Each structure stands twice: as structure tokens, then as C-alpha cells.
mmCIF file of C-alpha atoms in Angstrom:
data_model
loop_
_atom_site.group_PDB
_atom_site.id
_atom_site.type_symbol
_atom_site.label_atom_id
_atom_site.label_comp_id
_atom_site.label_asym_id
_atom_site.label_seq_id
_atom_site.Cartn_x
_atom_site.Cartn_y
_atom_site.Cartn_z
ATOM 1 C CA UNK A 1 -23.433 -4.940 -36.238
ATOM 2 C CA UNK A 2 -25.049 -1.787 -36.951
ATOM 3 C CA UNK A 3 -26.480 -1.208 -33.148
ATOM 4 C CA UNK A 4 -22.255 -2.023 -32.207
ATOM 5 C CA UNK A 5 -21.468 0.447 -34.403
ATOM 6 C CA UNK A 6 -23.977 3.258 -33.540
ATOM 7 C CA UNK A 7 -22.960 2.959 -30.336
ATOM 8 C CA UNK A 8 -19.232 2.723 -30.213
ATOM 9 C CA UNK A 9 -19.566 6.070 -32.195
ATOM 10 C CA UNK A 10 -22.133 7.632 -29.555
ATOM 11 C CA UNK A 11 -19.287 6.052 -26.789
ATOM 12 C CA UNK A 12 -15.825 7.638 -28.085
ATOM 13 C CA UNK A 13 -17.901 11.166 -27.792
ATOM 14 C CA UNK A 14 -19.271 10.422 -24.441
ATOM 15 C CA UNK A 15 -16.174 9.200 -23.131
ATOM 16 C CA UNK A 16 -14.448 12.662 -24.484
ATOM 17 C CA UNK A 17 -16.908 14.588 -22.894
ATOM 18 C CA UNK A 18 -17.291 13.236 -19.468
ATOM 19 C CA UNK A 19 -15.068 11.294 -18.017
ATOM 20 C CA UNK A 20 -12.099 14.043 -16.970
ATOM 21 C CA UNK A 21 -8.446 13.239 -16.778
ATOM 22 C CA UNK A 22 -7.617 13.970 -12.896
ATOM 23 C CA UNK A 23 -3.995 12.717 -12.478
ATOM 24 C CA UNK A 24 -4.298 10.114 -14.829
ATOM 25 C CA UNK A 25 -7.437 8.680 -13.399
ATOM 26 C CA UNK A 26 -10.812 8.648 -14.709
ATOM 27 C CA UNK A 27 -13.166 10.607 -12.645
ATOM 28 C CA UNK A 28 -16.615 8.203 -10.847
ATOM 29 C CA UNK A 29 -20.008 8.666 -12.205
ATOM 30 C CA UNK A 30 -22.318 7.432 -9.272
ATOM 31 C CA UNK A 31 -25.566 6.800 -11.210
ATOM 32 C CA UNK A 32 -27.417 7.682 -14.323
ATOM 33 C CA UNK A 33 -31.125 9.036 -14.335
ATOM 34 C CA UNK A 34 -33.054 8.524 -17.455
ATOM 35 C CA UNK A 35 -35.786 11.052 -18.419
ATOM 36 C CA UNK A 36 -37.593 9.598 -21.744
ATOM 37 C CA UNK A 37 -40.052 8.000 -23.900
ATOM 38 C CA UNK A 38 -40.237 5.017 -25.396
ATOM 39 C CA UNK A 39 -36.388 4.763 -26.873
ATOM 40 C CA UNK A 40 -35.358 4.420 -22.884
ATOM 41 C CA UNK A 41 -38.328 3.082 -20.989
ATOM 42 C CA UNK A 42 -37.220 0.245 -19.467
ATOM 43 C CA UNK A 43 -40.714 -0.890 -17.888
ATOM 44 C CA UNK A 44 -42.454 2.435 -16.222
ATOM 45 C CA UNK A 45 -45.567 1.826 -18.660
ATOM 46 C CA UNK A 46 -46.240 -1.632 -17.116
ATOM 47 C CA UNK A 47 -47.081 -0.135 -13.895
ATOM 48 C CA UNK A 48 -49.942 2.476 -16.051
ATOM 49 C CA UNK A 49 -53.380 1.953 -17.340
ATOM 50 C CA UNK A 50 -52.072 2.448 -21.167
ATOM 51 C CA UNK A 51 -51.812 0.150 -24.400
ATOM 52 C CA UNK A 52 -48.617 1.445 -25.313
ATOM 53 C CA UNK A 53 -46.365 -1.585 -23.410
ATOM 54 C CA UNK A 54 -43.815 -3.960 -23.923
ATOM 55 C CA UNK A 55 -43.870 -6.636 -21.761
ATOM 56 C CA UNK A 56 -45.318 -9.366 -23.630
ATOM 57 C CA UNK A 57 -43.269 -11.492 -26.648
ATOM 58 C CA UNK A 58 -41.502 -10.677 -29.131
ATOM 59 C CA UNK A 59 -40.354 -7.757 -26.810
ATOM 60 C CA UNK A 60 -37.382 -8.544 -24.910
ATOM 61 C CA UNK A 61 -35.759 -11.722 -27.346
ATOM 62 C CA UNK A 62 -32.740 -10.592 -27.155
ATOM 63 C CA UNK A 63 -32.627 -9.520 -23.624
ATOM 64 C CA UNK A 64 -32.357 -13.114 -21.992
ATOM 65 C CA UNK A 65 -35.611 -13.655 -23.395
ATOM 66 C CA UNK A 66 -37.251 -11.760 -20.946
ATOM 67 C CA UNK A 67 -40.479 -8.788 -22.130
ATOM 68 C CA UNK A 68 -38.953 -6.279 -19.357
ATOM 69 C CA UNK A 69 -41.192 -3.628 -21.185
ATOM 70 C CA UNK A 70 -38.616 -2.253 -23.454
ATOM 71 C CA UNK A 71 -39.447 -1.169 -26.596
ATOM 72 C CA UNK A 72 -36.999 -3.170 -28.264
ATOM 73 C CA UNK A 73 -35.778 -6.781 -28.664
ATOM 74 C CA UNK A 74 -32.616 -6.093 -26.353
ATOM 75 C CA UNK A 75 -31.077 -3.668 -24.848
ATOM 76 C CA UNK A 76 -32.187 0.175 -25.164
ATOM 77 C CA UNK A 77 -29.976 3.493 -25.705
ATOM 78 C CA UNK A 78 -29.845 3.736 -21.700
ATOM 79 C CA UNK A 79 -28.485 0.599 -20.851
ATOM 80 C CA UNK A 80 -25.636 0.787 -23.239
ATOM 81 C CA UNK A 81 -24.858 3.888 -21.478
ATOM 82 C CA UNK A 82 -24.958 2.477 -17.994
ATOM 83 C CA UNK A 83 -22.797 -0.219 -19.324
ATOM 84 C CA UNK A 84 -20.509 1.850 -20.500
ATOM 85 C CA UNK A 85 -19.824 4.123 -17.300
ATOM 86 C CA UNK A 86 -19.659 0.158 -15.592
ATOM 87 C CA UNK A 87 -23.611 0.673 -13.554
ATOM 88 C CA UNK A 88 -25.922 -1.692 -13.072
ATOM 89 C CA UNK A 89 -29.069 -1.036 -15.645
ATOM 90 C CA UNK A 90 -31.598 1.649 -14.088
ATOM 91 C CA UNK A 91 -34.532 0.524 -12.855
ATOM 92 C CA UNK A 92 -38.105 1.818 -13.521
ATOM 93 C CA UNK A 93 -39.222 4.066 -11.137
ATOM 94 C CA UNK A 94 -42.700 2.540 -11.351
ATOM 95 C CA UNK A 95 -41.067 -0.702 -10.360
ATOM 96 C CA UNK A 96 -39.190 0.139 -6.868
ATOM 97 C CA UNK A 97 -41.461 -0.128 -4.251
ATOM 98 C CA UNK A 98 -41.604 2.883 -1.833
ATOM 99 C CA UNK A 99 -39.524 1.241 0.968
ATOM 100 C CA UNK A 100 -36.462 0.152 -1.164
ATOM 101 C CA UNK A 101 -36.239 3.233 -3.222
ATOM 102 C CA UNK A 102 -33.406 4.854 -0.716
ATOM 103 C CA UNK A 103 -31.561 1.722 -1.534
ATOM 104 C CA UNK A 104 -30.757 2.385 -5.360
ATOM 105 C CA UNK A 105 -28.097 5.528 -5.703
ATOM 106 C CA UNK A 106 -26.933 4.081 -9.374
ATOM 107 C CA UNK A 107 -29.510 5.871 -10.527
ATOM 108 C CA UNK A 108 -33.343 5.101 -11.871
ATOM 109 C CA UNK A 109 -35.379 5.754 -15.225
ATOM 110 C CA UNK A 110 -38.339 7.384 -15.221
ATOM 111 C CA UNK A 111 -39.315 7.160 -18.931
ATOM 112 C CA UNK A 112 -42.447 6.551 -20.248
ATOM 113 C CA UNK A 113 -43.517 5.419 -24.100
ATOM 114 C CA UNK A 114 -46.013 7.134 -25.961
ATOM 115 C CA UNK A 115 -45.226 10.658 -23.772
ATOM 116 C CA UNK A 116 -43.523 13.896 -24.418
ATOM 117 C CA UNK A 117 -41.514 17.287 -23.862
ATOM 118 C CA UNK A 118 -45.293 18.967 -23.897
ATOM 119 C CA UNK A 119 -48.037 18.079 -21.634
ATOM 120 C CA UNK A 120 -50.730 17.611 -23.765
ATOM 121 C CA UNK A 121 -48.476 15.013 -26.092
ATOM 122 C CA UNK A 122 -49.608 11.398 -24.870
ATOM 123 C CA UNK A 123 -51.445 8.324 -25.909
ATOM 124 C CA UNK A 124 -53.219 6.539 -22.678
ATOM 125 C CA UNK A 125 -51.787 6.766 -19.400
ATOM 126 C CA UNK A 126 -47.927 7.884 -19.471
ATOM 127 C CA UNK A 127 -45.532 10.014 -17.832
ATOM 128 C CA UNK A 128 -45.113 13.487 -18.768
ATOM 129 C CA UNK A 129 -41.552 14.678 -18.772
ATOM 130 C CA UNK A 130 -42.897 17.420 -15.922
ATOM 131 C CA UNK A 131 -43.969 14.048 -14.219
ATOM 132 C CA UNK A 132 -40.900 12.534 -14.424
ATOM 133 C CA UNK A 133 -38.641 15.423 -13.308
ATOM 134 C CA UNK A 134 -41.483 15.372 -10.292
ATOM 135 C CA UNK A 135 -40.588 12.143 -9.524
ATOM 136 C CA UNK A 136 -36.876 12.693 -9.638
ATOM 137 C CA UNK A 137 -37.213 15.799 -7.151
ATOM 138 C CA UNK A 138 -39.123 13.173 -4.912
ATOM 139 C CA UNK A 139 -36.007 10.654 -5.570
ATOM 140 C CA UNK A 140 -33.618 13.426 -4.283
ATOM 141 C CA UNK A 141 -35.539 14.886 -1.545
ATOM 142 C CA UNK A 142 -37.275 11.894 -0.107
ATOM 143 C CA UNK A 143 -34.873 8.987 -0.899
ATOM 144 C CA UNK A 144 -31.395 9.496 -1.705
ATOM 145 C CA UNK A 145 -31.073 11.535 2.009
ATOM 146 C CA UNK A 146 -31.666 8.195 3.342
ATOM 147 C CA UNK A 147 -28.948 6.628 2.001
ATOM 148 C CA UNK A 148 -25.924 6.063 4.745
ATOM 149 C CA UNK A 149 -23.674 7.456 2.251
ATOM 150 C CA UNK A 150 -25.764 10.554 1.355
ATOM 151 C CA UNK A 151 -27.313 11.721 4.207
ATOM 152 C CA UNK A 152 -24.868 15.087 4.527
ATOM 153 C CA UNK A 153 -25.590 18.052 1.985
ATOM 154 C CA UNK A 154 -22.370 18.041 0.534
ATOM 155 C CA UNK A 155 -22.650 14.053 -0.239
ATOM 156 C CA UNK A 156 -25.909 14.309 -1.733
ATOM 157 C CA UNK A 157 -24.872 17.303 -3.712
ATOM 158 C CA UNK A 158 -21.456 15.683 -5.204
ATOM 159 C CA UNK A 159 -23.459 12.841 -5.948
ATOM 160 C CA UNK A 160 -25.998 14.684 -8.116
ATOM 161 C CA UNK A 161 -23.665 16.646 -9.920
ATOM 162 C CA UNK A 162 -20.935 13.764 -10.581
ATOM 163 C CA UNK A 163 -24.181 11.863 -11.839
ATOM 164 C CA UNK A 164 -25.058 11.633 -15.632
ATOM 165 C CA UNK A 165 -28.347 12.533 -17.185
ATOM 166 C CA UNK A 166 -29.843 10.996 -20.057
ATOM 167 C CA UNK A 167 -32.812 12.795 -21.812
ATOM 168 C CA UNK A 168 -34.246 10.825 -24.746
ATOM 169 C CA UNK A 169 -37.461 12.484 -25.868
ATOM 170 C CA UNK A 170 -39.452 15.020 -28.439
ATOM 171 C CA UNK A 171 -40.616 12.136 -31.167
ATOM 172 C CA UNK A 172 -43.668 11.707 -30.032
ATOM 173 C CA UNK A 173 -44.686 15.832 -29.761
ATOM 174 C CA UNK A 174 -44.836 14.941 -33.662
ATOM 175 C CA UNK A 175 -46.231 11.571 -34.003
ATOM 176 C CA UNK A 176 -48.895 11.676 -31.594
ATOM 177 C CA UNK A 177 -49.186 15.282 -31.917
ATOM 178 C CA UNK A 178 -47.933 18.221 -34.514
ATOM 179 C CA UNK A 179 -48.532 15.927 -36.934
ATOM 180 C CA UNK A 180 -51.675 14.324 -35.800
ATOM 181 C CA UNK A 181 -54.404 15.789 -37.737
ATOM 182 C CA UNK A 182 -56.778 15.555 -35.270
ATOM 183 C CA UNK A 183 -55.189 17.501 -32.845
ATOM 184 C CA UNK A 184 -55.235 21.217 -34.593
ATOM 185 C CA UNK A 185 -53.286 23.219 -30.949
ATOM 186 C CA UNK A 186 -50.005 23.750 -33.413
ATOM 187 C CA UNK A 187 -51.589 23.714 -36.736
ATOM 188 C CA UNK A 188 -50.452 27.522 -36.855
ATOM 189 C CA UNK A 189 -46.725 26.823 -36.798
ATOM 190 C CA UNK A 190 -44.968 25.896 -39.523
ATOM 191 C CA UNK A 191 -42.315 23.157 -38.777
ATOM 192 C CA UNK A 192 -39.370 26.258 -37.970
ATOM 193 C CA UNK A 193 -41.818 27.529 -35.372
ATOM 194 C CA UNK A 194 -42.787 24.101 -33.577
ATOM 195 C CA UNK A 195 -38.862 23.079 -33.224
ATOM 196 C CA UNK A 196 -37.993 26.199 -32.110
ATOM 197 C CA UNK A 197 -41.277 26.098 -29.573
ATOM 198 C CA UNK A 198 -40.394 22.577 -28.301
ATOM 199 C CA UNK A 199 -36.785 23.167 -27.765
ATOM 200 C CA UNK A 200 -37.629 25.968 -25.341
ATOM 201 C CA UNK A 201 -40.076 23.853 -23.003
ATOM 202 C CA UNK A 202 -37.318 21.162 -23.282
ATOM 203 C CA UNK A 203 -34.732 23.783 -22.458
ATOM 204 C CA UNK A 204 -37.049 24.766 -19.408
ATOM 205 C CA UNK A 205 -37.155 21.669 -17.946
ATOM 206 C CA UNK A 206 -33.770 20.947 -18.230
ATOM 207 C CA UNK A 207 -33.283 23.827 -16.246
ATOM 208 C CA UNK A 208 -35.452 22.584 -13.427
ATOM 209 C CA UNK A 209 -33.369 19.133 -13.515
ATOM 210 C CA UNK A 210 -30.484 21.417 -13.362
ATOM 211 C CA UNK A 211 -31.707 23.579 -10.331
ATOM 212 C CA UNK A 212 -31.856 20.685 -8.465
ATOM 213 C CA UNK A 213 -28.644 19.631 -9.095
ATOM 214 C CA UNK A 214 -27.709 17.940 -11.926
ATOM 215 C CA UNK A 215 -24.437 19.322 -13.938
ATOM 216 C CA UNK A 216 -24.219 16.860 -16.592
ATOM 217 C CA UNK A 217 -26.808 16.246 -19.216
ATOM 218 C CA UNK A 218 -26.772 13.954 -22.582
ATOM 219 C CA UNK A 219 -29.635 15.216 -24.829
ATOM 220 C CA UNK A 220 -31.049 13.257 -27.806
ATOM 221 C CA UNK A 221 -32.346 14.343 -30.744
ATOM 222 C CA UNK A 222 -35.606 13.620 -31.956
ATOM 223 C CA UNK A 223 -35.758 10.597 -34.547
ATOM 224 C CA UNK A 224 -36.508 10.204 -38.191
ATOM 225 C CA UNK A 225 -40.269 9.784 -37.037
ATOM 226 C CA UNK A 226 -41.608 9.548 -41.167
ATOM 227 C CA UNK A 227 -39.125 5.747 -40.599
ATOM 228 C CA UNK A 228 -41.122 4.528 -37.407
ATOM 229 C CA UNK A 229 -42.551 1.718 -38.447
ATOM 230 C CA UNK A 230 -42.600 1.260 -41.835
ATOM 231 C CA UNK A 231 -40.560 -0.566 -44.832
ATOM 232 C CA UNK A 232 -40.251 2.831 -46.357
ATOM 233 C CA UNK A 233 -39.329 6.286 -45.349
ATOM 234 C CA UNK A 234 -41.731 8.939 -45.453
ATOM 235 C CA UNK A 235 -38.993 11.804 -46.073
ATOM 236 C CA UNK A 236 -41.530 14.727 -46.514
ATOM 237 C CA UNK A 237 -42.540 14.194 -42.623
ATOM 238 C CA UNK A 238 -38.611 13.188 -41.674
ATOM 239 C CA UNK A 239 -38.032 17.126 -43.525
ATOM 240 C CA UNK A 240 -40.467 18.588 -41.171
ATOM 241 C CA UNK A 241 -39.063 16.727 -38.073
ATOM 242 C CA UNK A 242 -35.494 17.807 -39.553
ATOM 243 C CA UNK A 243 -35.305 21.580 -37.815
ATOM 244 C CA UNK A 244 -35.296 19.964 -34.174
ATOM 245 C CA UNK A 245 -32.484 18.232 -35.055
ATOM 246 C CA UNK A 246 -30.873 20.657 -36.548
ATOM 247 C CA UNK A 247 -31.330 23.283 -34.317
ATOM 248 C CA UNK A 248 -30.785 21.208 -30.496
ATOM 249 C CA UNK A 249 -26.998 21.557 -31.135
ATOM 250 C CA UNK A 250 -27.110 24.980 -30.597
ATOM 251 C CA UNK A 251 -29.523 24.442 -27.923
ATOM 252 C CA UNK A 252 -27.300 22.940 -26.111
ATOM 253 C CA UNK A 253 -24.145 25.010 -26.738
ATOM 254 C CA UNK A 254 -26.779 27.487 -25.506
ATOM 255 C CA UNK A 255 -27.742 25.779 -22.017
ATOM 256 C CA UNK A 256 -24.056 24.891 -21.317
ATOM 257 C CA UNK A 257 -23.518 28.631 -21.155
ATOM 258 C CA UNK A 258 -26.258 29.635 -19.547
ATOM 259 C CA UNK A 259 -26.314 26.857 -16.717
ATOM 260 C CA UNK A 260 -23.064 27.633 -14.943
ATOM 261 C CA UNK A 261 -20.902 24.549 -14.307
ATOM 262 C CA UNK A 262 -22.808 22.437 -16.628
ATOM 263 C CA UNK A 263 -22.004 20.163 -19.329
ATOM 264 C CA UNK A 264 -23.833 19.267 -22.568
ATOM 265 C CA UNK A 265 -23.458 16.129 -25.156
ATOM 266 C CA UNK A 266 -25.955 16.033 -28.029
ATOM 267 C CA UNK A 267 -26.659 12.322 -29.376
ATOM 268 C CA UNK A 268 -27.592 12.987 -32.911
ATOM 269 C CA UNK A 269 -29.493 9.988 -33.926
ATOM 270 C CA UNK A 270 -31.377 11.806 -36.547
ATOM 271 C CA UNK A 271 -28.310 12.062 -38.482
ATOM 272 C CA UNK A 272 -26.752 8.835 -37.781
ATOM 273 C CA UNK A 273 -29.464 7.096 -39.053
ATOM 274 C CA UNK A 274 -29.427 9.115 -42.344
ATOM 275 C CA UNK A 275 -25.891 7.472 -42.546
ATOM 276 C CA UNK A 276 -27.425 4.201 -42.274
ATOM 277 C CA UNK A 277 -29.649 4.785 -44.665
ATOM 278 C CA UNK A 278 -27.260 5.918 -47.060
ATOM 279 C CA UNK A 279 -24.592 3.625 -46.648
ATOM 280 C CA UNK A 280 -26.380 0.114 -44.941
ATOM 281 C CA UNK A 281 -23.475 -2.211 -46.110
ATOM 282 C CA UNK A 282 -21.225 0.033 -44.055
ATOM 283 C CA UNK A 283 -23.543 -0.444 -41.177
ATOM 284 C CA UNK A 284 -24.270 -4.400 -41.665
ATOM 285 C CA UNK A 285 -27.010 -4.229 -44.147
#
């Protein structure tokens, strides 16, 4: 009940914001690329030398019993999307082999667990989100041309800007990083500094995704990290994670008016869940 819920509230917003009234008919969304960590990776890390996977039980219970390499018992943020706009579920990049890549134009996920916004933010083998934006630039120039029904300019170019983006990342700059004490590169920022910092390398590579293309972005906030796992809520980490949160709605607002002809939806998970927390009956305790 509560995962129905969280998402038929992210769904009525998304559905305002992107599918446009033309004549009384909704407008097509060809594919969905998925830029990420953990919250969206739907199997990259399988394919990596790294201890942070998912493809082995109780994974996947929920998900026609199946350890896919989702981070989750069913069905992740993404696919609920990609259900929504009526797409098949994006595959991992990791898991198309070179010759049948051309073939998928519903679009692919290149998220990785246990990576970040910054570089230096990882735990094992993972994909950077400069990695993954590398591997979308090879998805546009190398593959997608070689599609029969995107081999023109003007094809390929409606296609990527019709397209939906999903960006689902920044939790682990903290966990595996900021607030890692032995890791001391952004010890001299105090929590104001850092979010502000990290929103402008994600705002940078947003741009990139956009130079290439892409119009229409959905942008998640980063999650109540001082929750992940535990039976208790550490709430003075959650306030230090707070002023990303806070401060990506403006972000945004920011990037939609700086990146001409784009459009901008911020998930706020960091504040949903506060609304679980304070209400769980409401949410199906």
C-alpha cells in the first residue's frame, strides 16, 4: 500500500508535467534513459567486479521471483515510471550485448549501486554518473543511428528530445563519502557548502545530457540516508543530508531556465518519506 501510494502521488505530477495536451491527444514518449545508483539499477553491477549486487535471493521476491540485480524485492522507482508512460522496463546497459544494442530505442539504464554525482564517491567497481552519461553519448552516436527508424538527424533528434530522463542519484556522495570518516576531501564544508557543491556537478552533468539532446529531465532528491538500513532513524545525519533536498527545487527551476526548451520535475522522496514517517497508518503501516 504505501509503495501504491508513493507512487500514484509521484504519477499525477509526472503526468501534469509531461505528457502535453495536443488536440486532445496525449503526446508519445519513445523511451526512458535511467542515470542512477542503486534506487534504479536494474542489473548494471552484475556485469562489474564489485560486492555491492543484487542478484542473488531475497532480491527480486516480488519480481516473479527472479534476483534481476535490483536493489529491492520488486520493482524499482524506474520501472514504475516506464510503466506508467506504457514502455517496456529498461534494460541494463551492461546487459545488451554490443550487436543488439541498435535494437532497443525504449530506452536503457545505465545505473550503478554504490556510485555517485562525484567521481571519487564509490564502493568497488561501479559506474560513475560521468560514466554513464559516456555510455549514453555512445548509445546515441553509435547505436540509435542504426536504427531504421532513426537513421535521419531530425528522427534521432525528435526522438531524444520527446524521450524522458530519469536521474536518481546523490545518496551515496554522503554515505560512502561526506560522511565517511575516513575519507577527510570535504571535511571543510559544512553540510550548506557540500549540497550546494554537489548540486552544481549534478547541474553540470545534466547539462552535458542536455547538450546532447535530451529536453526532459525527472531529478530525484537525495534520500533520508541516517534511515538506510536501520530500525531507527538517525535524524542528526537525515538534518545534514536535509539542504540537498531542500535546495534541488530551485536547482531545477534554475536549469529549466537556463537550458532553453527544457523541462524539469523534482521527485521529492526526502520529504515523502518524512510523511511516512509521520503518519504510517495513512501510508499502510
Amino acid at each position: 500500500m504505501k509503495s501504491f501510494k508513493a507512487f500514484w502521488v509521484f504519477s499525477c505530477i509526472f503526468h501534469h508535467a509531461f505528457f502535453l495536451k495536443v488536440d486532445g491527444a496525449e503526446s508519445f514518449v519513445p523511451a526512458l534513459y535511467v542515470f542512477g545508483d542503486s534506487s534504479v539499477d536494474a542489473g548494471n553491477n552484475n556485469n562489474l567486479h564489485t560486492h555491492a549486487k543484487a542478484n542473488v535471493p531475497p532480491y527480486g521476491i516480488d519480481f516473479n521471483n527472479n534476483a534481476t540485480g535490483r536493489f529491492t524485492n520488486g520493482k524499482t522507482f524506474a520501472d514504475l515510471i516506464a510503466i506508467k508512460l506504457g514502455l517496456p522496463l529498461q534494460p541494463p546497459y551492461l546487459g545488451i550485448s554490443d550487436s543488439k544494442r541498435y535494437q532497443v530505442i525504449t530506452g536503457i539504464n545505465y545505473a550503478s549501486g554504490a556510485c555517485g554525482i562525484l567521481n571519487d564517491t564509490r564502493d568497488g567497481e561501479c559506474l560513475s554518473l560521468d560514466k554513464q552519461i559516456e555510455y549514453f553519448t555512445s548509445t546515441m552516436v553509435n547505436d540509435l543511428p542504426k536504427h531504421k527508424h532513426l537513421k535521419s538527424k531530425d528522427e534521432l533528434k525528435h526522438h531524444l528530445s520527446k524521450s524522458i530522463y530519469l536521474i536518481s542519484i546523490g545518496s551515496n556522495d554522503y554515505f560512502l563519502n561526506y560522511l565517511n570518516p575516513q575519507i577527510r576531501s570535504y571535511k571543510n564544508m559544512n553540510p550548506e557548502e557540500f549540497a550546494d557543491y554537489l548540486l552544481e556537478q549534478l547541474s553540470s552533468k545534466i547539462k552535458t545530457i542536455y547538450n546532447l539532446g535530451a529536453r526532459k529531465f525527472v531529478v530525484g532528491t537525495v534520500n533520508q540516508v541516517g534511515c538506510s538500513p536501520n530500525l531507527y532513524c538517525n535524524e542528526t545525519i537525515n538534518q545534514m543530508v536535509k539542504p540537498c533536498s531542500d535546495k534541488l527545487l530551485m536547482k531545477v527551476q534554475e536549469m529549466e531556465k537556463q537550458f532553453s526548451g527544457s523541462m524539469f520535475v523534482s521527485a521529492n522522496g526526502f520529504n515523502f518519506f518524512n510523511k511516512i514517517k509521520n503518519d504510517p497508518k495513512k501510508y499502510g503501516e
